[in-house]
Amino acid sequence: MPTGKTLDGKAALVTGSTSGIGLAMARALAMEGCSVMLNGLGDAAEIEKTRAALERESGSAVKFHGADMTKPEEIRDAVAETAKAFGGLHILVNNAGIQHTAPIDDFPEGKWDAIIAINLSAAFHSTKAALPHMREAGWGRIVNTASAHGLVASVNKAAYVAAKHGIMGLTKVTALETAEEPITCNTINPGWVRTPLVEAQIEARAKENGTSVEEEALKLLSEKQPSKKFTTPEQLGGVLVFLCSDAAEQITGVPITADGGWTAQ
Ligand code: NAD
């Protein structure tokens, strides 16, 4: 039954949406009437609780697919199952991501491979699998969660910065190849967002420097983010909904930064 919401009748796959930014993005889409396929790792009972709560809260259909973003076959299956479950796939959010910090000299090869697979290659596999569904629907939005680290670098993040710069390139090519179609592809580039991914970095720094977690959080912001405020997952959900709106139809192939001025410096 039509709900009169802006994404009524649309269906989305949001990778890495069992936590943090992805979960807030999935919520923002569901609240606008979009059917959502959640994806990510975690405890099965917790994920089911999250899924059911979001379905109740939004009134939209919410399902879960446990594809591991290091496995192309599972990624293709997540795309196919989303289209099958909701009768189409209109919105793809490539958001799953991991981090590991170490100087290049000590950077474990396995961590390099995992970060490139999850933060970059997964978006290629899902985009390739999703485009035919968007063409069939005659409408598509691909939104890749990049980072300030898609535009500038920091020390000790070789794999993450390489993957995030890579996703900027993939986004531009996807945008050009779909430019004449009713499909857009953009990135959202957050600065610091206080999710489990960043909390782990703050805690590690506090331990190393013998400071408190809150002191270290403020130091982290002061080094990079001129606003000295964390970007919130909810704000990023709002940016995603904007990119899925009619107003954003001619926005394609570009980064939308939400970094409190980080990359203006
Ligand atoms: P998070 O750790 O809270 O969430 C990461 C999500 O990815 C989780 O749902 C996790 O289960 C999922 N995931 C991890 N490995 C996976 C795999 N192999 N297969 C499937 N799912 C997997 O982190 P977050 O901060 O919400 O990060 C989300 C995205 O935002 C990432 O791409 C990250 O690089 C990006 N980002 C985060 C920040 C920040 O400050 N937190 C800033 C810029 C960009």
Tab-separated table of C-alpha atoms and ligand atoms in Angstrom:
chain	number	residue	atom	x	y	z
A	1	MET	CA	0.000	0.000	0.000
A	2	PRO	CA	1.470	3.457	-0.882
A	3	THR	CA	2.707	5.345	2.180
A	4	GLY	CA	3.228	8.763	0.562
A	5	LYS	CA	6.859	8.779	1.744
A	6	THR	CA	9.638	9.920	-0.626
A	7	LEU	CA	11.125	6.446	-1.246
A	8	ASP	CA	7.872	4.577	-1.317
A	9	GLY	CA	8.134	1.523	-3.616
A	10	LYS	CA	11.941	1.612	-3.731
A	11	ALA	CA	14.228	-1.175	-2.481
A	12	ALA	CA	17.780	-0.885	-1.157
A	13	LEU	CA	20.740	-3.027	-0.200
A	14	VAL	CA	22.952	-1.374	2.430
A	15	THR	CA	26.173	-3.296	3.044
A	16	GLY	CA	27.692	-3.174	6.516
A	17	SER	CA	24.434	-2.053	8.107
A	18	THR	CA	24.435	-4.073	11.328
A	19	SER	CA	26.270	-1.240	13.070
A	20	GLY	CA	27.313	2.413	12.961
A	21	ILE	CA	26.868	4.503	9.835
A	22	GLY	CA	25.314	1.728	7.736
A	23	LEU	CA	22.583	1.062	10.291
A	24	ALA	CA	21.703	4.775	10.465
A	25	MET	CA	21.628	4.924	6.658
A	26	ALA	CA	19.367	1.861	6.503
A	27	ARG	CA	17.101	3.477	9.090
A	28	ALA	CA	16.946	6.755	7.122
A	29	LEU	CA	15.910	4.884	3.961
A	30	ALA	CA	13.344	2.699	5.766
A	31	MET	CA	11.794	5.760	7.435
A	32	GLU	CA	11.231	7.175	3.929
A	33	GLY	CA	9.273	4.071	2.911
A	34	CYS	CA	12.126	2.149	1.248
A	35	SER	CA	12.331	-1.639	1.668
A	36	VAL	CA	15.784	-2.436	3.031
A	37	MET	CA	18.105	-5.432	2.953
A	38	LEU	CA	20.466	-5.161	5.907
A	39	ASN	CA	23.892	-6.809	5.691
A	40	GLY	CA	26.858	-7.244	7.962
A	41	LEU	CA	28.560	-9.309	10.594
A	42	GLY	CA	27.531	-9.878	14.180
A	43	ASP	CA	25.563	-12.011	16.590
A	44	ALA	CA	22.546	-13.551	14.801
A	45	ALA	CA	20.112	-12.887	17.665
A	46	GLU	CA	21.251	-9.226	17.968
A	47	ILE	CA	20.902	-8.718	14.214
A	48	GLU	CA	17.397	-10.178	14.244
A	49	LYS	CA	16.477	-7.815	17.118
A	50	THR	CA	17.811	-4.851	15.108
A	51	ARG	CA	15.992	-5.978	11.955
A	52	ALA	CA	12.647	-6.483	13.701
A	53	ALA	CA	12.916	-3.159	15.580
A	54	LEU	CA	13.643	-1.243	12.368
A	55	GLU	CA	10.748	-2.929	10.576
A	56	ARG	CA	8.421	-2.015	13.455
A	57	GLU	CA	9.694	1.550	13.760
A	58	SER	CA	9.578	2.349	10.024
A	59	GLY	CA	6.661	0.251	8.783
A	60	SER	CA	8.883	-0.689	5.798
A	61	ALA	CA	9.941	-4.231	4.913
A	62	VAL	CA	13.378	-4.969	6.382
A	63	LYS	CA	15.305	-8.178	5.702
A	64	PHE	CA	18.847	-9.379	6.347
A	65	HIS	CA	21.461	-11.061	4.157
A	66	GLY	CA	24.694	-12.220	5.781
A	67	ALA	CA	27.005	-11.951	2.732
A	68	ASP	CA	30.682	-11.682	3.630
A	69	MET	CA	32.034	-8.731	1.635
A	70	THR	CA	35.314	-10.575	1.007
A	71	LYS	CA	33.391	-13.169	-1.062
A	72	PRO	CA	32.232	-12.048	-4.544
A	73	GLU	CA	29.800	-14.982	-4.891
A	74	GLU	CA	28.055	-14.015	-1.633
A	75	ILE	CA	27.937	-10.343	-2.682
A	76	ARG	CA	26.236	-11.285	-5.961
A	77	ASP	CA	23.793	-13.418	-3.984
A	78	ALA	CA	22.954	-10.492	-1.657
A	79	VAL	CA	22.111	-8.323	-4.684
A	80	ALA	CA	20.022	-11.079	-6.302
A	81	GLU	CA	18.187	-11.858	-3.045
A	82	THR	CA	17.373	-8.166	-2.479
A	83	ALA	CA	15.809	-7.891	-5.930
A	84	LYS	CA	13.951	-11.168	-5.402
A	85	ALA	CA	12.664	-10.273	-1.930
A	86	PHE	CA	11.398	-6.795	-2.853
A	87	GLY	CA	10.619	-7.216	-6.566
A	88	GLY	CA	13.522	-4.990	-7.652
A	89	LEU	CA	16.617	-3.125	-6.477
A	90	HIS	CA	16.861	0.659	-6.825
A	91	ILE	CA	19.408	1.812	-4.247
A	92	LEU	CA	22.802	0.287	-3.480
A	93	VAL	CA	24.826	1.634	-0.573
A	94	ASN	CA	28.361	0.262	-0.442
A	95	ASN	CA	29.197	0.993	3.158
A	96	ALA	CA	30.872	-2.066	4.748
A	97	GLY	CA	34.362	-1.212	5.878
A	98	ILE	CA	37.148	-2.103	8.270
A	99	GLN	CA	40.269	-0.339	9.465
A	100	HIS	CA	43.765	-1.295	10.556
A	101	THR	CA	46.440	1.210	11.514
A	102	ALA	CA	50.184	0.561	11.300
A	103	PRO	CA	53.161	2.048	9.463
A	104	ILE	CA	53.801	0.434	6.056
A	105	ASP	CA	56.934	-1.277	7.421
A	106	ASP	CA	54.809	-3.248	9.888
A	107	PHE	CA	51.533	-3.439	7.932
A	108	PRO	CA	50.350	-7.085	7.864
A	109	GLU	CA	49.821	-8.341	4.280
A	110	GLY	CA	46.592	-10.081	5.318
A	111	LYS	CA	45.134	-6.819	6.647
A	112	TRP	CA	46.028	-5.056	3.380
A	113	ASP	CA	44.183	-7.763	1.396
A	114	ALA	CA	41.121	-7.707	3.688
A	115	ILE	CA	40.787	-3.902	3.620
A	116	ILE	CA	41.108	-3.737	-0.174
A	117	ALA	CA	38.559	-6.585	-0.507
A	118	ILE	CA	35.925	-5.176	1.879
A	119	ASN	CA	36.406	-1.407	1.434
A	120	LEU	CA	36.967	-1.427	-2.352
A	121	SER	CA	36.542	-4.651	-4.359
A	122	ALA	CA	33.159	-5.469	-2.747
A	123	ALA	CA	31.750	-2.248	-4.239
A	124	PHE	CA	32.855	-3.326	-7.727
A	125	HIS	CA	31.164	-6.730	-7.382
A	126	SER	CA	27.922	-5.298	-5.972
A	127	THR	CA	27.790	-2.455	-8.522
A	128	LYS	CA	28.290	-4.891	-11.403
A	129	ALA	CA	25.531	-7.127	-10.050
A	130	ALA	CA	23.122	-4.263	-9.213
A	131	LEU	CA	23.261	-2.207	-12.424
A	132	PRO	CA	21.077	-4.617	-14.473
A	133	HIS	CA	18.368	-4.409	-11.771
A	134	MET	CA	18.509	-0.588	-11.781
A	135	ARG	CA	18.252	-0.561	-15.593
A	136	GLU	CA	15.264	-2.872	-15.386
A	137	ALA	CA	13.628	-0.562	-12.831
A	138	GLY	CA	14.503	2.542	-14.886
A	139	TRP	CA	15.962	4.285	-11.806
A	140	GLY	CA	19.022	3.783	-9.660
A	141	ARG	CA	21.162	5.372	-6.987
A	142	ILE	CA	24.572	4.028	-5.984
A	143	VAL	CA	26.082	5.660	-2.924
A	144	ASN	CA	29.525	4.633	-1.740
A	145	THR	CA	30.646	5.463	1.779
A	146	ALA	CA	34.140	6.819	1.215
A	147	SER	CA	35.838	9.053	3.794
A	148	ALA	CA	37.881	12.200	4.192
A	149	HIS	CA	40.563	9.580	3.544
A	150	GLY	CA	39.200	9.249	0.005
A	151	LEU	CA	40.450	12.800	-0.614
A	152	VAL	CA	43.469	13.209	1.652
A	153	ALA	CA	45.835	10.877	3.500
A	154	SER	CA	46.973	10.257	7.065
A	155	VAL	CA	49.929	8.259	8.334
A	156	ASN	CA	49.544	4.584	9.299
A	157	LYS	CA	46.476	3.992	7.102
A	158	ALA	CA	48.023	2.769	3.834
A	159	ALA	CA	45.364	0.184	2.976
A	160	TYR	CA	42.398	2.289	4.128
A	161	VAL	CA	43.538	5.428	2.278
A	162	ALA	CA	44.338	3.403	-0.865
A	163	ALA	CA	40.921	1.685	-0.768
A	164	LYS	CA	39.040	4.945	-0.130
A	165	HIS	CA	40.916	6.760	-2.926
A	166	GLY	CA	40.125	3.711	-5.096
A	167	ILE	CA	36.422	3.959	-4.405
A	168	MET	CA	36.484	7.599	-5.552
A	169	GLY	CA	37.781	6.338	-8.909
A	170	LEU	CA	35.225	3.525	-9.144
A	171	THR	CA	32.481	6.072	-8.384
A	172	LYS	CA	33.583	8.402	-11.188
A	173	VAL	CA	33.738	5.582	-13.749
A	174	THR	CA	30.313	4.265	-12.675
A	175	ALA	CA	28.898	7.802	-12.948
A	176	LEU	CA	30.301	8.267	-16.460
A	177	GLU	CA	29.154	4.866	-17.692
A	178	THR	CA	25.583	5.565	-16.449
A	179	ALA	CA	25.544	9.309	-17.218
A	180	GLU	CA	22.810	9.075	-19.870
A	181	GLU	CA	20.676	6.769	-17.747
A	182	PRO	CA	18.433	7.615	-14.773
A	183	ILE	CA	21.160	6.275	-12.484
A	184	THR	CA	23.631	8.261	-10.363
A	185	CYS	CA	26.701	7.215	-8.406
A	186	ASN	CA	28.290	9.370	-5.699
A	187	THR	CA	30.276	9.072	-2.504
A	188	ILE	CA	29.586	10.346	0.983
A	189	ASN	CA	32.863	11.323	2.640
A	190	PRO	CA	32.525	11.566	6.413
A	191	GLY	CA	35.160	12.908	8.762
A	192	TRP	CA	35.318	11.376	12.246
A	193	VAL	CA	32.107	9.579	13.235
A	194	ARG	CA	31.997	7.999	16.684
A	195	THR	CA	31.168	4.402	15.680
A	196	PRO	CA	32.809	1.151	16.905
A	197	LEU	CA	35.364	1.522	14.056
A	198	VAL	CA	36.606	4.834	15.485
A	199	GLU	CA	36.040	4.002	19.167
A	200	ALA	CA	38.649	1.239	18.791
A	201	GLN	CA	41.167	3.797	17.464
A	202	ILE	CA	40.401	6.254	20.299
A	203	GLU	CA	40.777	3.534	22.933
A	204	ALA	CA	44.083	2.358	21.420
A	205	ARG	CA	45.449	5.922	21.456
A	206	ALA	CA	44.310	6.505	25.052
A	207	LYS	CA	46.090	3.321	26.129
A	208	GLU	CA	49.258	4.241	24.228
A	209	ASN	CA	49.367	7.829	25.527
A	210	GLY	CA	48.101	7.130	29.070
A	211	THR	CA	45.221	9.580	28.578
A	212	SER	CA	41.466	9.259	29.046
A	213	VAL	CA	39.210	8.195	26.176
A	214	GLU	CA	37.412	11.581	26.191
A	215	GLU	CA	40.725	13.515	26.152
A	216	GLU	CA	41.889	11.411	23.224
A	217	ALA	CA	38.567	11.899	21.369
A	218	LEU	CA	38.981	15.684	21.593
A	219	LYS	CA	42.628	15.408	20.447
A	220	LEU	CA	41.532	13.327	17.468
A	221	LEU	CA	39.037	16.005	16.430
A	222	SER	CA	41.477	18.865	17.047
A	223	GLU	CA	44.074	17.283	14.738
A	224	LYS	CA	41.767	16.914	11.719
A	225	GLN	CA	38.188	18.159	12.056
A	226	PRO	CA	37.990	21.990	12.408
A	227	SER	CA	34.383	21.879	13.674
A	228	LYS	CA	35.719	19.866	16.663
A	229	LYS	CA	32.476	17.914	16.547
A	230	PHE	CA	31.914	14.344	15.435
A	231	THR	CA	29.748	13.854	12.344
A	232	THR	CA	26.743	11.755	13.409
A	233	PRO	CA	25.487	8.613	11.655
A	234	GLU	CA	22.018	10.233	11.512
A	235	GLN	CA	23.408	13.217	9.564
A	236	LEU	CA	24.899	10.796	7.028
A	237	GLY	CA	21.514	9.078	6.716
A	238	GLY	CA	20.078	12.487	5.831
A	239	VAL	CA	22.733	13.043	3.143
A	240	LEU	CA	21.921	9.618	1.687
A	241	VAL	CA	18.187	10.404	1.497
A	242	PHE	CA	19.063	13.706	-0.241
A	243	LEU	CA	21.165	11.817	-2.833
A	244	CYS	CA	18.140	9.596	-3.476
A	245	SER	CA	15.836	12.595	-3.990
A	246	ASP	CA	14.765	14.228	-7.270
A	247	ALA	CA	16.799	17.320	-6.323
A	248	ALA	CA	19.981	15.225	-6.637
A	249	GLU	CA	19.185	13.813	-10.098
A	250	GLN	CA	22.037	15.730	-11.785
A	251	ILE	CA	24.554	15.107	-9.005
A	252	THR	CA	26.777	12.235	-10.111
A	253	GLY	CA	30.410	11.198	-9.820
A	254	VAL	CA	31.208	13.483	-6.892
A	255	PRO	CA	32.050	13.343	-3.193
A	256	ILE	CA	29.626	14.880	-0.689
A	257	THR	CA	31.821	15.678	2.286
A	258	ALA	CA	30.501	15.705	5.857
A	259	ASP	CA	33.791	16.291	7.638
A	260	GLY	CA	33.458	19.540	9.592
A	261	GLY	CA	35.989	21.236	7.296
A	262	TRP	CA	38.698	18.513	7.403
A	263	THR	CA	39.333	18.535	3.630
A	264	ALA	CA	38.980	22.319	3.265
A	265	GLN	CA	42.367	22.756	4.961
B	1	NAD	P1	31.311	-0.046	12.027
B	1	NAD	O1	32.434	-0.907	12.449
B	1	NAD	O2	30.347	0.477	13.035
B	1	NAD	O3	30.452	-0.760	10.882
B	1	NAD	C1	31.049	-1.511	9.864
B	1	NAD	C2	30.001	-2.416	9.255
B	1	NAD	O4	30.631	-3.210	8.233
B	1	NAD	C3	29.402	-3.405	10.262
B	1	NAD	O5	28.031	-3.610	9.979
B	1	NAD	C4	30.193	-4.682	9.987
B	1	NAD	O6	29.510	-5.863	10.355
B	1	NAD	C5	30.351	-4.572	8.479
B	1	NAD	N1	31.399	-5.443	7.964
B	1	NAD	C6	32.711	-5.500	8.313
B	1	NAD	N2	33.335	-6.490	7.645
B	1	NAD	C7	32.395	-7.071	6.843
B	1	NAD	C8	32.411	-8.141	5.933
B	1	NAD	N3	33.515	-8.862	5.687
B	1	NAD	N4	31.261	-8.463	5.306
B	1	NAD	C9	30.116	-7.795	5.554
B	1	NAD	N5	30.039	-6.762	6.413
B	1	NAD	C10	31.170	-6.408	7.048
B	1	NAD	O7	32.022	1.161	11.237
B	1	NAD	P2	31.460	2.522	10.639
B	1	NAD	O8	32.281	3.603	11.208
B	1	NAD	O9	29.986	2.609	10.706
B	1	NAD	O10	31.931	2.348	9.122
B	1	NAD	C11	31.050	2.264	8.032
B	1	NAD	C12	31.731	2.850	6.809
B	1	NAD	O11	31.997	4.232	7.035
B	1	NAD	C13	33.084	2.217	6.467
B	1	NAD	O12	33.200	2.081	5.068
B	1	NAD	C14	34.083	3.234	6.990
B	1	NAD	O13	35.290	3.174	6.314
B	1	NAD	C15	33.330	4.512	6.700
B	1	NAD	N6	33.786	5.683	7.451
B	1	NAD	C16	33.741	5.707	8.810
B	1	NAD	C17	34.180	6.837	9.465
B	1	NAD	C18	34.142	6.949	10.966
B	1	NAD	O14	34.694	7.920	11.483
B	1	NAD	N7	33.518	6.052	11.670
B	1	NAD	C19	34.660	7.937	8.753
B	1	NAD	C20	34.691	7.869	7.381
B	1	NAD	C21	34.256	6.742	6.726
